[in-house]
């Protein structure tokens, strides 16, 4: 079972990465071009979102209705949370880093396979940021389980 | 508004997006897991868990993608837009921000919106808006 899960996870990662490359999301210049409303605007990324969400909406709904994965495993959905300062501030900060570099977490990992040394700096800093939040600003919930 | 018609690639973008959607669906259908990269990485960093294996496999798949891509076609010309300190600082902001928000473009933008989550909608609008403003400031004000 674990071997199958590992295979599925690897294949998913590859397909996801191929999608990021083909769509342009792994290319910082294209991402910044999308965020550059006042300049030469490249709307491409909007199509990426539409393509992704359009593909996933129905299957997600069907799976949720089914209640378990196709291999009869638990569906690990995020626990419903409030719209709080963490969500808003975090998203704002993320947007700044994203706008500055044109790189978000997924593309950062893909870039490791292209330009390892430079991407590694971004990824290392990203890991540090994640650790800092988990250490200094942990979620104050009754259970520490993040269902993601 | 000036549209960059030269770089605009609706077909590649849509198809690439569909691949992303397929991957997210497969991960959810197969493992019951959400393809939110920040969450997957963050889970790896938590020692108490016992599910590191699928996370490592997924991330390895991401890093392998460019290798596999090149079997079929040359990689697009990708250039990083920052110097080393810019990469480090923006990386830090992305790490802190996505962890606080409990999601990124894949977690909130793709998976969250596909699940019709209001929380993810707000997060997405927020980081998009922040991204638009940041690029405006950097490229048109500074």
PDB file of C-alpha atoms in Angstrom:
ATOM      1  CA  UNK A   1       0.000   0.000   0.000  1.00  0.00           C
ATOM      2  CA  UNK A   2       2.794   2.378   0.874  1.00  0.00           C
ATOM      3  CA  UNK A   3       4.600   1.568  -2.364  1.00  0.00           C
ATOM      4  CA  UNK A   4       1.476   2.379  -4.343  1.00  0.00           C
ATOM      5  CA  UNK A   5       1.026   5.633  -2.426  1.00  0.00           C
ATOM      6  CA  UNK A   6       4.622   6.584  -3.101  1.00  0.00           C
ATOM      7  CA  UNK A   7       4.191   5.878  -6.794  1.00  0.00           C
ATOM      8  CA  UNK A   8       0.985   7.904  -6.981  1.00  0.00           C
ATOM      9  CA  UNK A   9       2.555  10.784  -5.078  1.00  0.00           C
ATOM     10  CA  UNK A  10       5.587  10.798  -7.371  1.00  0.00           C
ATOM     11  CA  UNK A  11       3.479  10.706 -10.522  1.00  0.00           C
ATOM     12  CA  UNK A  12       1.287  13.511  -9.178  1.00  0.00           C
ATOM     13  CA  UNK A  13       4.349  15.589  -8.429  1.00  0.00           C
ATOM     14  CA  UNK A  14       5.673  15.059 -11.932  1.00  0.00           C
ATOM     15  CA  UNK A  15       2.375  15.936 -13.602  1.00  0.00           C
ATOM     16  CA  UNK A  16       1.994  18.975 -11.350  1.00  0.00           C
ATOM     17  CA  UNK A  17       5.513  20.098 -12.210  1.00  0.00           C
ATOM     18  CA  UNK A  18       4.949  19.568 -15.928  1.00  0.00           C
ATOM     19  CA  UNK A  19       1.813  21.662 -15.612  1.00  0.00           C
ATOM     20  CA  UNK A  20       3.727  24.428 -13.880  1.00  0.00           C
ATOM     21  CA  UNK A  21       6.368  24.406 -16.622  1.00  0.00           C
ATOM     22  CA  UNK A  22       3.970  24.240 -19.557  1.00  0.00           C
ATOM     23  CA  UNK A  23       1.655  26.905 -18.166  1.00  0.00           C
ATOM     24  CA  UNK A  24       4.423  29.373 -17.446  1.00  0.00           C
ATOM     25  CA  UNK A  25       3.919  29.428 -13.699  1.00  0.00           C
ATOM     26  CA  UNK A  26       7.458  28.163 -13.208  1.00  0.00           C
ATOM     27  CA  UNK A  27       8.770  31.143 -15.132  1.00  0.00           C
ATOM     28  CA  UNK A  28       9.169  34.198 -12.873  1.00  0.00           C
ATOM     29  CA  UNK A  29       9.068  36.553 -15.854  1.00  0.00           C
ATOM     30  CA  UNK A  30       5.641  35.279 -16.888  1.00  0.00           C
ATOM     31  CA  UNK A  31       4.308  35.455 -13.328  1.00  0.00           C
ATOM     32  CA  UNK A  32       5.536  39.023 -12.932  1.00  0.00           C
ATOM     33  CA  UNK A  33       4.093  39.791 -16.339  1.00  0.00           C
ATOM     34  CA  UNK A  34       0.707  38.686 -15.019  1.00  0.00           C
ATOM     35  CA  UNK A  35       1.073  40.808 -11.900  1.00  0.00           C
ATOM     36  CA  UNK A  36       2.213  43.825 -13.914  1.00  0.00           C
ATOM     37  CA  UNK A  37      -1.186  45.382 -14.585  1.00  0.00           C
ATOM     38  CA  UNK A  38       0.272  48.805 -15.296  1.00  0.00           C
ATOM     39  CA  UNK A  39       2.890  47.518 -17.704  1.00  0.00           C
ATOM     40  CA  UNK A  40       2.853  44.994 -20.510  1.00  0.00           C
ATOM     41  CA  UNK A  41       0.154  42.816 -18.994  1.00  0.00           C
ATOM     42  CA  UNK A  42       0.309  39.081 -19.667  1.00  0.00           C
ATOM     43  CA  UNK A  43      -3.065  37.549 -18.737  1.00  0.00           C
ATOM     44  CA  UNK A  44      -1.825  33.973 -19.209  1.00  0.00           C
ATOM     45  CA  UNK A  45      -1.885  33.014 -15.540  1.00  0.00           C
ATOM     46  CA  UNK A  46      -5.609  33.647 -15.335  1.00  0.00           C
ATOM     47  CA  UNK A  47      -6.028  30.859 -17.857  1.00  0.00           C
ATOM     48  CA  UNK A  48      -3.879  28.592 -15.709  1.00  0.00           C
ATOM     49  CA  UNK A  49      -6.224  29.050 -12.776  1.00  0.00           C
ATOM     50  CA  UNK A  50      -9.285  28.502 -14.940  1.00  0.00           C
ATOM     51  CA  UNK A  51      -7.757  25.367 -16.435  1.00  0.00           C
ATOM     52  CA  UNK A  52      -6.796  23.986 -13.041  1.00  0.00           C
ATOM     53  CA  UNK A  53      -9.968  24.837 -11.154  1.00  0.00           C
ATOM     54  CA  UNK A  54     -12.200  23.883 -14.068  1.00  0.00           C
ATOM     55  CA  UNK A  55     -10.587  20.462 -14.099  1.00  0.00           C
ATOM     56  CA  UNK A  56     -10.697  19.884 -10.367  1.00  0.00           C
ATOM     57  CA  UNK A  57     -14.043  21.240  -9.209  1.00  0.00           C
ATOM     58  CA  UNK A  58     -16.254  18.314 -10.148  1.00  0.00           C
ATOM     59  CA  UNK A  59     -13.896  15.493  -9.136  1.00  0.00           C
ATOM     60  CA  UNK A  60     -13.282  17.177  -5.771  1.00  0.00           C
ATOM     61  CA  UNK A  61     -17.021  17.446  -5.165  1.00  0.00           C
ATOM     62  CA  UNK A  62     -17.587  13.837  -6.167  1.00  0.00           C
ATOM     63  CA  UNK A  63     -14.763  12.617  -3.933  1.00  0.00           C
ATOM     64  CA  UNK A  64     -16.029  14.620  -1.003  1.00  0.00           C
ATOM     65  CA  UNK A  65     -19.450  13.113  -1.494  1.00  0.00           C
ATOM     66  CA  UNK A  66     -17.922   9.645  -1.616  1.00  0.00           C
ATOM     67  CA  UNK A  67     -16.185  10.351   1.682  1.00  0.00           C
ATOM     68  CA  UNK A  68     -12.984   8.398   1.125  1.00  0.00           C
ATOM     69  CA  UNK A  69     -10.250   8.286  -1.476  1.00  0.00           C
ATOM     70  CA  UNK A  70     -10.524   5.759  -4.294  1.00  0.00           C
ATOM     71  CA  UNK A  71      -8.152   3.581  -2.255  1.00  0.00           C
ATOM     72  CA  UNK A  72     -10.516   3.963   0.677  1.00  0.00           C
ATOM     73  CA  UNK A  73      -8.197   6.200   2.663  1.00  0.00           C
ATOM     74  CA  UNK A  74      -9.222   9.184   4.751  1.00  0.00           C
ATOM     75  CA  UNK A  75      -9.765  12.456   2.953  1.00  0.00           C
ATOM     76  CA  UNK A  76      -7.362  14.806   4.710  1.00  0.00           C
ATOM     77  CA  UNK A  77      -9.247  18.059   4.427  1.00  0.00           C
ATOM     78  CA  UNK A  78      -8.087  21.170   6.230  1.00  0.00           C
ATOM     79  CA  UNK A  79      -9.998  21.790   9.425  1.00  0.00           C
ATOM     80  CA  UNK A  80     -12.444  24.661   8.931  1.00  0.00           C
ATOM     81  CA  UNK A  81     -10.931  27.813  10.393  1.00  0.00           C
ATOM     82  CA  UNK A  82     -11.906  31.417  10.846  1.00  0.00           C
ATOM     83  CA  UNK A  83     -10.878  34.161   8.503  1.00  0.00           C
ATOM     84  CA  UNK A  84      -8.348  35.643  10.864  1.00  0.00           C
ATOM     85  CA  UNK A  85      -5.332  37.913  10.938  1.00  0.00           C
ATOM     86  CA  UNK A  86      -3.072  34.989  10.020  1.00  0.00           C
ATOM     87  CA  UNK A  87      -4.908  34.399   6.780  1.00  0.00           C
ATOM     88  CA  UNK A  88      -4.964  38.051   5.812  1.00  0.00           C
ATOM     89  CA  UNK A  89      -1.486  39.052   6.936  1.00  0.00           C
ATOM     90  CA  UNK A  90       0.035  35.829   5.673  1.00  0.00           C
ATOM     91  CA  UNK A  91      -1.540  36.231   2.247  1.00  0.00           C
ATOM     92  CA  UNK A  92      -0.379  39.829   2.069  1.00  0.00           C
ATOM     93  CA  UNK A  93       3.198  38.877   2.947  1.00  0.00           C
ATOM     94  CA  UNK A  94       3.120  35.993   0.519  1.00  0.00           C
ATOM     95  CA  UNK A  95       1.941  38.344  -2.198  1.00  0.00           C
ATOM     96  CA  UNK A  96       4.875  40.646  -1.563  1.00  0.00           C
ATOM     97  CA  UNK A  97       7.403  37.818  -1.819  1.00  0.00           C
ATOM     98  CA  UNK A  98       5.637  36.455  -4.859  1.00  0.00           C
ATOM     99  CA  UNK A  99       5.448  39.785  -6.600  1.00  0.00           C
ATOM    100  CA  UNK A 100       9.056  40.511  -5.835  1.00  0.00           C
ATOM    101  CA  UNK A 101      10.456  37.243  -7.172  1.00  0.00           C
ATOM    102  CA  UNK A 102       7.710  35.798  -9.364  1.00  0.00           C
ATOM    103  CA  UNK A 103       8.260  32.516  -7.512  1.00  0.00           C
ATOM    104  CA  UNK A 104       5.806  30.662  -5.312  1.00  0.00           C
ATOM    105  CA  UNK A 105       6.374  27.384  -3.450  1.00  0.00           C
ATOM    106  CA  UNK A 106       5.569  24.895  -6.218  1.00  0.00           C
ATOM    107  CA  UNK A 107       7.683  26.574  -8.886  1.00  0.00           C
ATOM    108  CA  UNK A 108      10.473  26.982  -6.349  1.00  0.00           C
ATOM    109  CA  UNK A 109      10.820  23.203  -6.085  1.00  0.00           C
ATOM    110  CA  UNK A 110      10.578  22.769  -9.856  1.00  0.00           C
ATOM    111  CA  UNK A 111      13.304  25.387 -10.267  1.00  0.00           C
ATOM    112  CA  UNK A 112      15.547  23.230  -8.082  1.00  0.00           C
ATOM    113  CA  UNK A 113      15.551  20.832 -11.008  1.00  0.00           C
ATOM    114  CA  UNK A 114      16.618  23.594 -13.404  1.00  0.00           C
ATOM    115  CA  UNK A 115      18.808  26.119 -11.622  1.00  0.00           C
ATOM    116  CA  UNK A 116      19.690  24.313  -8.447  1.00  0.00           C
ATOM    117  CA  UNK A 117      22.061  26.766  -6.824  1.00  0.00           C
ATOM    118  CA  UNK A 118      19.965  29.909  -7.159  1.00  0.00           C
ATOM    119  CA  UNK A 119      16.667  28.172  -6.484  1.00  0.00           C
ATOM    120  CA  UNK A 120      18.193  26.579  -3.396  1.00  0.00           C
ATOM    121  CA  UNK A 121      18.625  30.009  -1.831  1.00  0.00           C
ATOM    122  CA  UNK A 122      14.966  30.802  -2.301  1.00  0.00           C
ATOM    123  CA  UNK A 123      13.905  27.359  -1.055  1.00  0.00           C
ATOM    124  CA  UNK A 124      16.181  27.505   1.981  1.00  0.00           C
ATOM    125  CA  UNK A 125      14.806  30.915   2.907  1.00  0.00           C
ATOM    126  CA  UNK A 126      11.282  29.634   2.356  1.00  0.00           C
ATOM    127  CA  UNK A 127      11.913  26.679   4.673  1.00  0.00           C
ATOM    128  CA  UNK A 128      13.314  29.055   7.248  1.00  0.00           C
ATOM    129  CA  UNK A 129      10.190  31.178   7.000  1.00  0.00           C
ATOM    130  CA  UNK A 130       7.954  28.148   7.495  1.00  0.00           C
ATOM    131  CA  UNK A 131       9.976  27.020  10.508  1.00  0.00           C
ATOM    132  CA  UNK A 132       9.912  30.487  12.043  1.00  0.00           C
ATOM    133  CA  UNK A 133       6.139  30.620  11.882  1.00  0.00           C
ATOM    134  CA  UNK A 134       5.758  27.123  13.283  1.00  0.00           C
ATOM    135  CA  UNK A 135       8.137  27.942  16.122  1.00  0.00           C
ATOM    136  CA  UNK A 136       7.209  31.504  16.995  1.00  0.00           C
ATOM    137  CA  UNK A 137       3.594  31.764  15.925  1.00  0.00           C
ATOM    138  CA  UNK A 138       2.159  28.276  16.232  1.00  0.00           C
ATOM    139  CA  UNK A 139      -1.547  27.770  15.832  1.00  0.00           C
ATOM    140  CA  UNK A 140      -3.331  27.975  19.146  1.00  0.00           C
ATOM    141  CA  UNK A 141      -5.757  25.141  18.624  1.00  0.00           C
ATOM    142  CA  UNK A 142      -6.870  22.300  20.856  1.00  0.00           C
ATOM    143  CA  UNK A 143      -5.067  19.863  18.584  1.00  0.00           C
ATOM    144  CA  UNK A 144      -1.835  20.568  16.724  1.00  0.00           C
ATOM    145  CA  UNK A 145      -2.815  18.362  13.814  1.00  0.00           C
ATOM    146  CA  UNK A 146      -2.752  20.261  10.526  1.00  0.00           C
ATOM    147  CA  UNK A 147      -4.813  18.210   8.189  1.00  0.00           C
ATOM    148  CA  UNK A 148      -2.843  19.161   5.082  1.00  0.00           C
TER     149      UNK A 148
ATOM    150  CA  UNK B   1      -3.910  48.703 -20.444  1.00  0.00           C
ATOM    151  CA  UNK B   2      -1.162  47.238 -22.613  1.00  0.00           C
ATOM    152  CA  UNK B   3      -1.545  43.557 -23.285  1.00  0.00           C
ATOM    153  CA  UNK B   4       1.640  41.662 -23.933  1.00  0.00           C
ATOM    154  CA  UNK B   5       0.374  39.792 -26.977  1.00  0.00           C
ATOM    155  CA  UNK B   6       3.795  38.335 -27.706  1.00  0.00           C
ATOM    156  CA  UNK B   7       4.066  36.506 -24.409  1.00  0.00           C
ATOM    157  CA  UNK B   8       0.359  35.717 -24.076  1.00  0.00           C
ATOM    158  CA  UNK B   9      -0.083  31.968 -24.373  1.00  0.00           C
ATOM    159  CA  UNK B  10      -3.677  31.009 -23.591  1.00  0.00           C
ATOM    160  CA  UNK B  11      -3.418  27.468 -24.981  1.00  0.00           C
ATOM    161  CA  UNK B  12      -0.266  26.481 -23.101  1.00  0.00           C
ATOM    162  CA  UNK B  13      -1.528  28.195 -19.971  1.00  0.00           C
ATOM    163  CA  UNK B  14      -4.906  26.495 -20.035  1.00  0.00           C
ATOM    164  CA  UNK B  15      -3.466  23.086 -20.810  1.00  0.00           C
ATOM    165  CA  UNK B  16      -0.762  23.509 -18.191  1.00  0.00           C
ATOM    166  CA  UNK B  17      -3.460  24.497 -15.737  1.00  0.00           C
ATOM    167  CA  UNK B  18      -5.422  21.378 -16.626  1.00  0.00           C
ATOM    168  CA  UNK B  19      -2.354  19.251 -15.869  1.00  0.00           C
ATOM    169  CA  UNK B  20      -2.122  20.952 -12.483  1.00  0.00           C
ATOM    170  CA  UNK B  21      -5.783  20.203 -11.923  1.00  0.00           C
ATOM    171  CA  UNK B  22      -5.315  16.569 -12.925  1.00  0.00           C
ATOM    172  CA  UNK B  23      -2.405  16.202 -10.522  1.00  0.00           C
ATOM    173  CA  UNK B  24      -4.420  17.719  -7.687  1.00  0.00           C
ATOM    174  CA  UNK B  25      -7.359  15.434  -8.416  1.00  0.00           C
ATOM    175  CA  UNK B  26      -5.139  12.345  -8.600  1.00  0.00           C
ATOM    176  CA  UNK B  27      -3.492  13.155  -5.277  1.00  0.00           C
ATOM    177  CA  UNK B  28      -6.862  13.689  -3.633  1.00  0.00           C
ATOM    178  CA  UNK B  29      -8.451  10.672  -5.288  1.00  0.00           C
ATOM    179  CA  UNK B  30      -5.507   8.399  -4.614  1.00  0.00           C
ATOM    180  CA  UNK B  31      -4.143   9.526  -1.269  1.00  0.00           C
ATOM    181  CA  UNK B  32      -6.869  11.803   0.045  1.00  0.00           C
ATOM    182  CA  UNK B  33      -4.315  14.596   0.241  1.00  0.00           C
ATOM    183  CA  UNK B  34      -4.539  18.223  -0.799  1.00  0.00           C
ATOM    184  CA  UNK B  35      -1.881  19.310  -3.300  1.00  0.00           C
ATOM    185  CA  UNK B  36      -0.931  22.444  -1.412  1.00  0.00           C
ATOM    186  CA  UNK B  37       2.820  22.764  -1.714  1.00  0.00           C
ATOM    187  CA  UNK B  38       3.308  24.818   1.436  1.00  0.00           C
ATOM    188  CA  UNK B  39       1.321  22.309   3.467  1.00  0.00           C
ATOM    189  CA  UNK B  40       3.210  19.386   1.980  1.00  0.00           C
ATOM    190  CA  UNK B  41       6.566  20.977   2.808  1.00  0.00           C
ATOM    191  CA  UNK B  42       5.476  22.113   6.261  1.00  0.00           C
ATOM    192  CA  UNK B  43       4.322  18.593   7.083  1.00  0.00           C
ATOM    193  CA  UNK B  44       7.776  17.320   6.183  1.00  0.00           C
ATOM    194  CA  UNK B  45       9.312  19.667   8.714  1.00  0.00           C
ATOM    195  CA  UNK B  46       7.126  18.375  11.527  1.00  0.00           C
ATOM    196  CA  UNK B  47       8.915  15.476  13.121  1.00  0.00           C
ATOM    197  CA  UNK B  48       5.894  14.014  14.890  1.00  0.00           C
ATOM    198  CA  UNK B  49       4.291  12.906  11.665  1.00  0.00           C
ATOM    199  CA  UNK B  50       4.695   9.511  10.077  1.00  0.00           C
ATOM    200  CA  UNK B  51       3.674  10.477   6.588  1.00  0.00           C
ATOM    201  CA  UNK B  52       6.913  11.875   5.266  1.00  0.00           C
ATOM    202  CA  UNK B  53       7.161   9.335   2.504  1.00  0.00           C
ATOM    203  CA  UNK B  54       4.387  10.579   0.241  1.00  0.00           C
ATOM    204  CA  UNK B  55       5.493  14.198   0.783  1.00  0.00           C
ATOM    205  CA  UNK B  56       9.059  13.446  -0.248  1.00  0.00           C
ATOM    206  CA  UNK B  57       7.801  11.546  -3.292  1.00  0.00           C
ATOM    207  CA  UNK B  58       5.561  14.406  -4.413  1.00  0.00           C
ATOM    208  CA  UNK B  59       8.292  17.001  -3.995  1.00  0.00           C
ATOM    209  CA  UNK B  60      10.774  14.747  -5.770  1.00  0.00           C
ATOM    210  CA  UNK B  61       8.272  14.486  -8.602  1.00  0.00           C
ATOM    211  CA  UNK B  62       8.120  18.286  -8.814  1.00  0.00           C
ATOM    212  CA  UNK B  63      11.900  18.537  -9.022  1.00  0.00           C
ATOM    213  CA  UNK B  64      12.009  15.724 -11.577  1.00  0.00           C
ATOM    214  CA  UNK B  65       9.464  17.389 -13.849  1.00  0.00           C
ATOM    215  CA  UNK B  66      11.979  19.551 -15.723  1.00  0.00           C
ATOM    216  CA  UNK B  67      14.092  16.470 -16.422  1.00  0.00           C
ATOM    217  CA  UNK B  68      11.103  14.649 -17.860  1.00  0.00           C
ATOM    218  CA  UNK B  69       9.945  17.744 -19.716  1.00  0.00           C
ATOM    219  CA  UNK B  70      13.220  17.836 -21.598  1.00  0.00           C
ATOM    220  CA  UNK B  71      12.636  14.371 -22.991  1.00  0.00           C
ATOM    221  CA  UNK B  72       9.844  15.871 -25.072  1.00  0.00           C
ATOM    222  CA  UNK B  73      10.894  19.455 -25.638  1.00  0.00           C
ATOM    223  CA  UNK B  74      13.586  21.934 -24.697  1.00  0.00           C
ATOM    224  CA  UNK B  75      12.886  23.796 -21.478  1.00  0.00           C
ATOM    225  CA  UNK B  76      11.555  27.312 -21.833  1.00  0.00           C
ATOM    226  CA  UNK B  77      14.094  30.028 -21.170  1.00  0.00           C
ATOM    227  CA  UNK B  78      13.709  30.703 -17.462  1.00  0.00           C
ATOM    228  CA  UNK B  79      15.619  33.469 -15.774  1.00  0.00           C
ATOM    229  CA  UNK B  80      15.491  34.387 -12.137  1.00  0.00           C
ATOM    230  CA  UNK B  81      14.645  38.021 -11.636  1.00  0.00           C
ATOM    231  CA  UNK B  82      16.500  38.770  -8.416  1.00  0.00           C
ATOM    232  CA  UNK B  83      19.968  38.882  -7.030  1.00  0.00           C
ATOM    233  CA  UNK B  84      20.866  36.526  -4.192  1.00  0.00           C
ATOM    234  CA  UNK B  85      19.674  38.752  -1.368  1.00  0.00           C
ATOM    235  CA  UNK B  86      16.435  39.412  -3.226  1.00  0.00           C
ATOM    236  CA  UNK B  87      15.928  35.672  -3.622  1.00  0.00           C
ATOM    237  CA  UNK B  88      16.583  35.115   0.064  1.00  0.00           C
ATOM    238  CA  UNK B  89      14.273  37.865   1.263  1.00  0.00           C
ATOM    239  CA  UNK B  90      11.442  37.056  -1.093  1.00  0.00           C
ATOM    240  CA  UNK B  91      11.827  33.376  -0.222  1.00  0.00           C
ATOM    241  CA  UNK B  92      11.537  34.253   3.445  1.00  0.00           C
ATOM    242  CA  UNK B  93       8.408  36.311   2.809  1.00  0.00           C
ATOM    243  CA  UNK B  94       6.870  33.499   0.795  1.00  0.00           C
ATOM    244  CA  UNK B  95       7.652  30.964   3.514  1.00  0.00           C
ATOM    245  CA  UNK B  96       6.364  33.107   6.368  1.00  0.00           C
ATOM    246  CA  UNK B  97       3.340  34.319   4.432  1.00  0.00           C
ATOM    247  CA  UNK B  98       2.149  30.988   3.078  1.00  0.00           C
ATOM    248  CA  UNK B  99       2.621  29.271   6.410  1.00  0.00           C
ATOM    249  CA  UNK B 100       0.657  31.947   8.255  1.00  0.00           C
ATOM    250  CA  UNK B 101      -2.076  31.803   5.648  1.00  0.00           C
ATOM    251  CA  UNK B 102      -1.929  27.994   5.694  1.00  0.00           C
ATOM    252  CA  UNK B 103      -1.711  27.811   1.931  1.00  0.00           C
ATOM    253  CA  UNK B 104      -0.291  29.196  -1.280  1.00  0.00           C
ATOM    254  CA  UNK B 105      -1.294  29.404  -4.937  1.00  0.00           C
ATOM    255  CA  UNK B 106      -1.740  25.644  -5.139  1.00  0.00           C
ATOM    256  CA  UNK B 107      -3.286  25.126  -1.728  1.00  0.00           C
ATOM    257  CA  UNK B 108      -5.664  28.072  -1.711  1.00  0.00           C
ATOM    258  CA  UNK B 109      -5.702  29.143  -5.339  1.00  0.00           C
ATOM    259  CA  UNK B 110      -6.216  25.751  -6.950  1.00  0.00           C
ATOM    260  CA  UNK B 111      -7.395  23.276  -4.334  1.00  0.00           C
ATOM    261  CA  UNK B 112      -9.215  25.703  -2.065  1.00  0.00           C
ATOM    262  CA  UNK B 113     -11.110  27.396  -4.874  1.00  0.00           C
ATOM    263  CA  UNK B 114     -11.905  24.010  -6.408  1.00  0.00           C
ATOM    264  CA  UNK B 115     -13.458  23.071  -3.083  1.00  0.00           C
ATOM    265  CA  UNK B 116     -15.407  26.359  -3.186  1.00  0.00           C
ATOM    266  CA  UNK B 117     -13.775  27.509   0.043  1.00  0.00           C
ATOM    267  CA  UNK B 118     -14.571  31.098   0.993  1.00  0.00           C
ATOM    268  CA  UNK B 119     -11.445  31.200   3.103  1.00  0.00           C
ATOM    269  CA  UNK B 120      -9.339  30.265   0.091  1.00  0.00           C
ATOM    270  CA  UNK B 121     -11.141  32.834  -2.027  1.00  0.00           C
ATOM    271  CA  UNK B 122     -10.224  35.556   0.431  1.00  0.00           C
ATOM    272  CA  UNK B 123      -6.660  34.306   0.689  1.00  0.00           C
ATOM    273  CA  UNK B 124      -6.333  34.199  -3.097  1.00  0.00           C
ATOM    274  CA  UNK B 125      -7.780  37.684  -3.579  1.00  0.00           C
ATOM    275  CA  UNK B 126      -5.476  38.916  -0.855  1.00  0.00           C
ATOM    276  CA  UNK B 127      -2.237  37.502  -2.228  1.00  0.00           C
ATOM    277  CA  UNK B 128      -3.150  38.397  -5.792  1.00  0.00           C
ATOM    278  CA  UNK B 129      -3.877  41.956  -4.719  1.00  0.00           C
ATOM    279  CA  UNK B 130      -0.678  42.091  -2.744  1.00  0.00           C
ATOM    280  CA  UNK B 131       1.203  40.709  -5.726  1.00  0.00           C
ATOM    281  CA  UNK B 132      -0.289  43.301  -8.078  1.00  0.00           C
ATOM    282  CA  UNK B 133       0.602  46.126  -5.706  1.00  0.00           C
ATOM    283  CA  UNK B 134       4.122  44.812  -5.109  1.00  0.00           C
ATOM    284  CA  UNK B 135       4.894  44.578  -8.815  1.00  0.00           C
ATOM    285  CA  UNK B 136       3.444  48.034  -9.370  1.00  0.00           C
ATOM    286  CA  UNK B 137       5.624  49.492  -6.645  1.00  0.00           C
ATOM    287  CA  UNK B 138       8.786  47.724  -7.750  1.00  0.00           C
ATOM    288  CA  UNK B 139       8.388  48.223 -11.474  1.00  0.00           C
ATOM    289  CA  UNK B 140       6.597  51.558 -11.700  1.00  0.00           C
ATOM    290  CA  UNK B 141       7.242  53.523  -8.525  1.00  0.00           C
ATOM    291  CA  UNK B 142      10.723  52.719  -7.307  1.00  0.00           C
TER     292      UNK B 142
END
